[in-house]
Coordinates of N, CA and C in Angstrom, one line a residue:
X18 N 5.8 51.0 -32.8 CA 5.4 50.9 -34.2 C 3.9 50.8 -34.4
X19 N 3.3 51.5 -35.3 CA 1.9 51.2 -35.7 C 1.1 50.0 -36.0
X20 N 2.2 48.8 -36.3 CA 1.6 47.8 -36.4 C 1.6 46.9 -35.3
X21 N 1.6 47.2 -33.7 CA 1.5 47.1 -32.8 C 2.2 45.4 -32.1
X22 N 1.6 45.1 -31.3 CA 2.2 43.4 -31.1 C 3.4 43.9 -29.8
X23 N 4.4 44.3 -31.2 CA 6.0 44.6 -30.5 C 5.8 45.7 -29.3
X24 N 6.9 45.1 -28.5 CA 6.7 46.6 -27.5 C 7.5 47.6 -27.9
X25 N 7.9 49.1 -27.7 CA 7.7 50.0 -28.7 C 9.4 50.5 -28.1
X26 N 10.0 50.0 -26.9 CA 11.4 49.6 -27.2 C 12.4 48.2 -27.7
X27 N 11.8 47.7 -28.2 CA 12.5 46.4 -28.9 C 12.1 46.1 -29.9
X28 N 13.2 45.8 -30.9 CA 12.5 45.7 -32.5 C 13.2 44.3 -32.7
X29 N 12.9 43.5 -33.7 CA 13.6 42.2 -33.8 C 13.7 41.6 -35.5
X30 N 15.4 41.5 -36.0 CA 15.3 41.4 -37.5 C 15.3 40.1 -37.8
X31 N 14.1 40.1 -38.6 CA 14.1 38.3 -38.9 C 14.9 37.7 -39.5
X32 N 15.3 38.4 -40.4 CA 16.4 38.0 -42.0 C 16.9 38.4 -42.2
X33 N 18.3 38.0 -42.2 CA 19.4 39.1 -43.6 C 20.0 38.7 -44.6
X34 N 19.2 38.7 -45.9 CA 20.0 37.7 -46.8 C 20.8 38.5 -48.1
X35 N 22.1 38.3 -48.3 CA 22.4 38.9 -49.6 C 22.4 38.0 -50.5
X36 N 22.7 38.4 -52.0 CA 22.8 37.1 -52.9 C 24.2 36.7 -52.8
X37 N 24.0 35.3 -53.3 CA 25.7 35.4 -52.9 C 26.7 35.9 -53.9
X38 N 26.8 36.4 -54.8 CA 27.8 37.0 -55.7 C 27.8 38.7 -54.9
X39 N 27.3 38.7 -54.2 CA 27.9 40.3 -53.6 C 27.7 39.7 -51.7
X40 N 28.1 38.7 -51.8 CA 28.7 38.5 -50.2 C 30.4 39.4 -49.7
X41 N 29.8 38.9 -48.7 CA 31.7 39.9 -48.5 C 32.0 41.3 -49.3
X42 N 30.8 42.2 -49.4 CA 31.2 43.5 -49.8 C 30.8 44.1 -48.8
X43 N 29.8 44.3 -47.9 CA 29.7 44.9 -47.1 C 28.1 45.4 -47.0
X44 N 27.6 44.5 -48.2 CA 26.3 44.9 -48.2 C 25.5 44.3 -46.9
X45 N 25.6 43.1 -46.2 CA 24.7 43.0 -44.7 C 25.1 44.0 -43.8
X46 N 26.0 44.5 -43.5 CA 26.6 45.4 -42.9 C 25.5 46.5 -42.8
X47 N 25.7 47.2 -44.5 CA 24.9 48.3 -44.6 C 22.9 47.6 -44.5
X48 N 23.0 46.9 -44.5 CA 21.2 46.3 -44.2 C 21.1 46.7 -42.4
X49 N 21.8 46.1 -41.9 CA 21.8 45.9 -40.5 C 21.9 47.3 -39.8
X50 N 22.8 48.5 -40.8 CA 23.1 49.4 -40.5 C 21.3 50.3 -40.6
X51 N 20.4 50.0 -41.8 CA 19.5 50.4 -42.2 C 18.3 50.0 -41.2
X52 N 18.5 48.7 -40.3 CA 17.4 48.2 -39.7 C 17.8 49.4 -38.6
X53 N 19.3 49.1 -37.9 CA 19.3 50.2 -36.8 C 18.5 51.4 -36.9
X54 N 18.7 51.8 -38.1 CA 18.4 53.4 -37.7 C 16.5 53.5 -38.4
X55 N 15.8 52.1 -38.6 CA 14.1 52.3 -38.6 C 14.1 52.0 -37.2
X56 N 14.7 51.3 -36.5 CA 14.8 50.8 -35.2 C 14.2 52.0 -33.9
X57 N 15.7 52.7 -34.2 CA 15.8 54.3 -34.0 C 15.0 55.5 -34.1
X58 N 14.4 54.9 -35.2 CA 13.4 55.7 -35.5 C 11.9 55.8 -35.0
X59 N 11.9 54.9 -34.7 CA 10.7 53.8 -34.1 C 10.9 54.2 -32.8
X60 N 12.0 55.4 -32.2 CA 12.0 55.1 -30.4 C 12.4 54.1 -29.9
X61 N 13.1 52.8 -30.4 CA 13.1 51.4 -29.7 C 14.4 51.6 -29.3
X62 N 14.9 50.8 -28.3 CA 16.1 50.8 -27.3 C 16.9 49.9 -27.7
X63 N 16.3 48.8 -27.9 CA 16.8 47.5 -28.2 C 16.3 46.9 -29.5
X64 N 17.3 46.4 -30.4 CA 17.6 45.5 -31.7 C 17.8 43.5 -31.4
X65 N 17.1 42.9 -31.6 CA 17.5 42.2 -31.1 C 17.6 40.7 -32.7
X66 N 18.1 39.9 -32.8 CA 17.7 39.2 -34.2 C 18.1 37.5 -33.1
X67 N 18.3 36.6 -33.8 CA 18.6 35.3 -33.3 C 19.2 34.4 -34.7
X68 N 20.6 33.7 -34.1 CA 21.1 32.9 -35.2 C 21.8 31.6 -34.8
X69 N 22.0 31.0 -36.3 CA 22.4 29.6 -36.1 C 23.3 29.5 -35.2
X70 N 23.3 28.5 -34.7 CA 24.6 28.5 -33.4 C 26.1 28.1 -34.4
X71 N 25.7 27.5 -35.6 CA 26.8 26.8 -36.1 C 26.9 27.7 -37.6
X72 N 26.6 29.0 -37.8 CA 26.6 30.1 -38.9 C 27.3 31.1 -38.6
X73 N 28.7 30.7 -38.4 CA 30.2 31.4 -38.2 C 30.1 32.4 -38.7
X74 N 29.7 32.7 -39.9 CA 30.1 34.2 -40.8 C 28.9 35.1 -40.8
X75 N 27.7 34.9 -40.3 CA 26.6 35.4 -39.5 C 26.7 36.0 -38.3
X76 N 27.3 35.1 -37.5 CA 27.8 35.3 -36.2 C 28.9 36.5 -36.0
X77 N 30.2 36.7 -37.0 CA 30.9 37.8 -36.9 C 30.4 38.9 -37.5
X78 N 29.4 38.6 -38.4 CA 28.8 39.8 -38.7 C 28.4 40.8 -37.7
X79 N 27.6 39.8 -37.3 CA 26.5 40.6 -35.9 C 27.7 40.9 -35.0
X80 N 28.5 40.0 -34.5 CA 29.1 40.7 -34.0 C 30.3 41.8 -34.3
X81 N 30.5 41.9 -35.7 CA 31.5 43.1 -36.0 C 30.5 44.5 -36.3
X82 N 29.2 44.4 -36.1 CA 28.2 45.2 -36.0 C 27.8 45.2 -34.4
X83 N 28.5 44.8 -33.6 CA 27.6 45.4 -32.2 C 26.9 44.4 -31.1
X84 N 26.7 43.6 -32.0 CA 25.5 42.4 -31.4 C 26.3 41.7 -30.6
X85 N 25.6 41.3 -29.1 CA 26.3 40.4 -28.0 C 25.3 38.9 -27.9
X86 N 25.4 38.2 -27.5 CA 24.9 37.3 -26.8 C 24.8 36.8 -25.4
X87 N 23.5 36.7 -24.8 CA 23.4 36.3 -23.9 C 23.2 35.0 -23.4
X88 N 24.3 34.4 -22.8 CA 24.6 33.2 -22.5 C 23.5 32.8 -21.4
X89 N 22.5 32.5 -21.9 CA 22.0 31.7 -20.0 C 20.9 33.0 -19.5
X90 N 20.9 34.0 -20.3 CA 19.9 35.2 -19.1 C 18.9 35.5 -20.0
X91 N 17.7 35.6 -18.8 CA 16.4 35.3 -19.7 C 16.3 37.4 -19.9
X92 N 15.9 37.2 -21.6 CA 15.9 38.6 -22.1 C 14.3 39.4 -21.7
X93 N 14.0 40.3 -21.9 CA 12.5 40.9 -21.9 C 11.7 40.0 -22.1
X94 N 11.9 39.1 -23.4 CA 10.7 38.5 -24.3 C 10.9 37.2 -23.8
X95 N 11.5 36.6 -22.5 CA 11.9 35.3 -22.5 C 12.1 34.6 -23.1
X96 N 13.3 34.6 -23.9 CA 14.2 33.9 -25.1 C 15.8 34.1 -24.4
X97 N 16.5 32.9 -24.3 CA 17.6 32.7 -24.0 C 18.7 31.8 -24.9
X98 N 20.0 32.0 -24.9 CA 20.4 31.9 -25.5 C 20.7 30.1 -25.9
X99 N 20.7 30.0 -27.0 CA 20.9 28.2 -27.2 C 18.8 28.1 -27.3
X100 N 18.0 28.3 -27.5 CA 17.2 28.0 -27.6 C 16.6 26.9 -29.2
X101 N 16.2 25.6 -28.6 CA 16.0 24.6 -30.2 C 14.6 25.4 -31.1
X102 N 14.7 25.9 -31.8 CA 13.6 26.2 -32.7 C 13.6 25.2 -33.6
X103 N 12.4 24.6 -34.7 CA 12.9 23.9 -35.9 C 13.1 24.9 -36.8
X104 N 14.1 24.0 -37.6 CA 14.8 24.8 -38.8 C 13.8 25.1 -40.0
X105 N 12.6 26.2 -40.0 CA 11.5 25.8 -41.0 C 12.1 27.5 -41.5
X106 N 11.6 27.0 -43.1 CA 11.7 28.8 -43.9 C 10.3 29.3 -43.4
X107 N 10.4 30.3 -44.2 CA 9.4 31.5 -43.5 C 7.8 30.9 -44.5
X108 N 7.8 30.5 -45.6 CA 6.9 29.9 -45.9 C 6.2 28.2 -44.9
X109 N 7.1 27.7 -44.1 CA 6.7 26.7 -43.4 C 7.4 25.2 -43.9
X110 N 8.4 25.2 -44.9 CA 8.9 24.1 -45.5 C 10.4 23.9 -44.5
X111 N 10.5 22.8 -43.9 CA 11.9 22.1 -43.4 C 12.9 22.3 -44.5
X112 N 14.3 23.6 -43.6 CA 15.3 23.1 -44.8 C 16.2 22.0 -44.8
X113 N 16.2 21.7 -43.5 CA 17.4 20.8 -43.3 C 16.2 19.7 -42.2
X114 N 16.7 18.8 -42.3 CA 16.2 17.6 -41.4 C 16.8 17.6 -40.1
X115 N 16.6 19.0 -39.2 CA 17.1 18.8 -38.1 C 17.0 20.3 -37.1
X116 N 17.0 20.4 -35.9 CA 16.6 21.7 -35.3 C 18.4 22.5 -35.4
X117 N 18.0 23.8 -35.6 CA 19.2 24.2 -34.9 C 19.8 24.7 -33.9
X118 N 20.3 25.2 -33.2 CA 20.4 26.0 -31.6 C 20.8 27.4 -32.6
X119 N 19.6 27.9 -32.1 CA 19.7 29.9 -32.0 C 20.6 30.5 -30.5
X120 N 21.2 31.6 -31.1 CA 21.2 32.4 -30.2 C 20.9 33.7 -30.7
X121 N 20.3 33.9 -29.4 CA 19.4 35.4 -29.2 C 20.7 36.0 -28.8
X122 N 20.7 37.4 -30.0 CA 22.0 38.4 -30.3 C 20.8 39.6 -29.9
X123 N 22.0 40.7 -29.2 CA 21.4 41.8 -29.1 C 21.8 42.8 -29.0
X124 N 21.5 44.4 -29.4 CA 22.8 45.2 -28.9 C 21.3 46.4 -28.7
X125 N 22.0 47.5 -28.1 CA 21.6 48.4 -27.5 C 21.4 49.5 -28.2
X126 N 20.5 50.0 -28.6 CA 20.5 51.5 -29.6 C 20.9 53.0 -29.0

């Protein structure tokens, strides 16, 4: 990608949020569907995103879209699975008073 950093097969989705009155239609689906194919477009091989360990309906998302998890194996970028991040939003404010366990999800383009 032109805005450089990333290596130019692996792309990584920060966020996917819908509102909630149109949850469960299928709109993350088609987002995720949308990141694959800039992903794809971009040349990149690998999609990779990271989620709550305890965000059930996240988790089958990614995974009814493709996404695996790597238990225990250190990935390209050295991020493994169960890793403590703190729970901070993207502006830098604590949502919850406590870290959560990510896992690093990934699937193959």
């Amino acid at each position: 990608p032109a805005w450089g950093g990333a290596r130019r097969w692996e792309a990584y989705v920060a966020n996917v949020c819908v509102v909630p009155g149109q949850r469960r239609k299928g709109v993350a689906q088609v987002l995720m569907a949308e990141a694959e194919a800039v992903a794809r477009g971009w040349g990149c091989r690998w999609i990779f995103l990271t989620c709550e360990d305890d965000n059930a309906a996240a988790r089958g998302l990614y995974q009814k879209c493709g996404y695996d998890a790597f238990p225990g194996t250190e990935l390209s970028h050295s991020r493994t699975q169960c890793t403590r991040y703190p729970n901070f939003l993207p502006d830098g404010r604590v949502r919850r008073p406590r870290e959560a366990d990510l896992i690093v999800m990934a699937k193959r383009l």
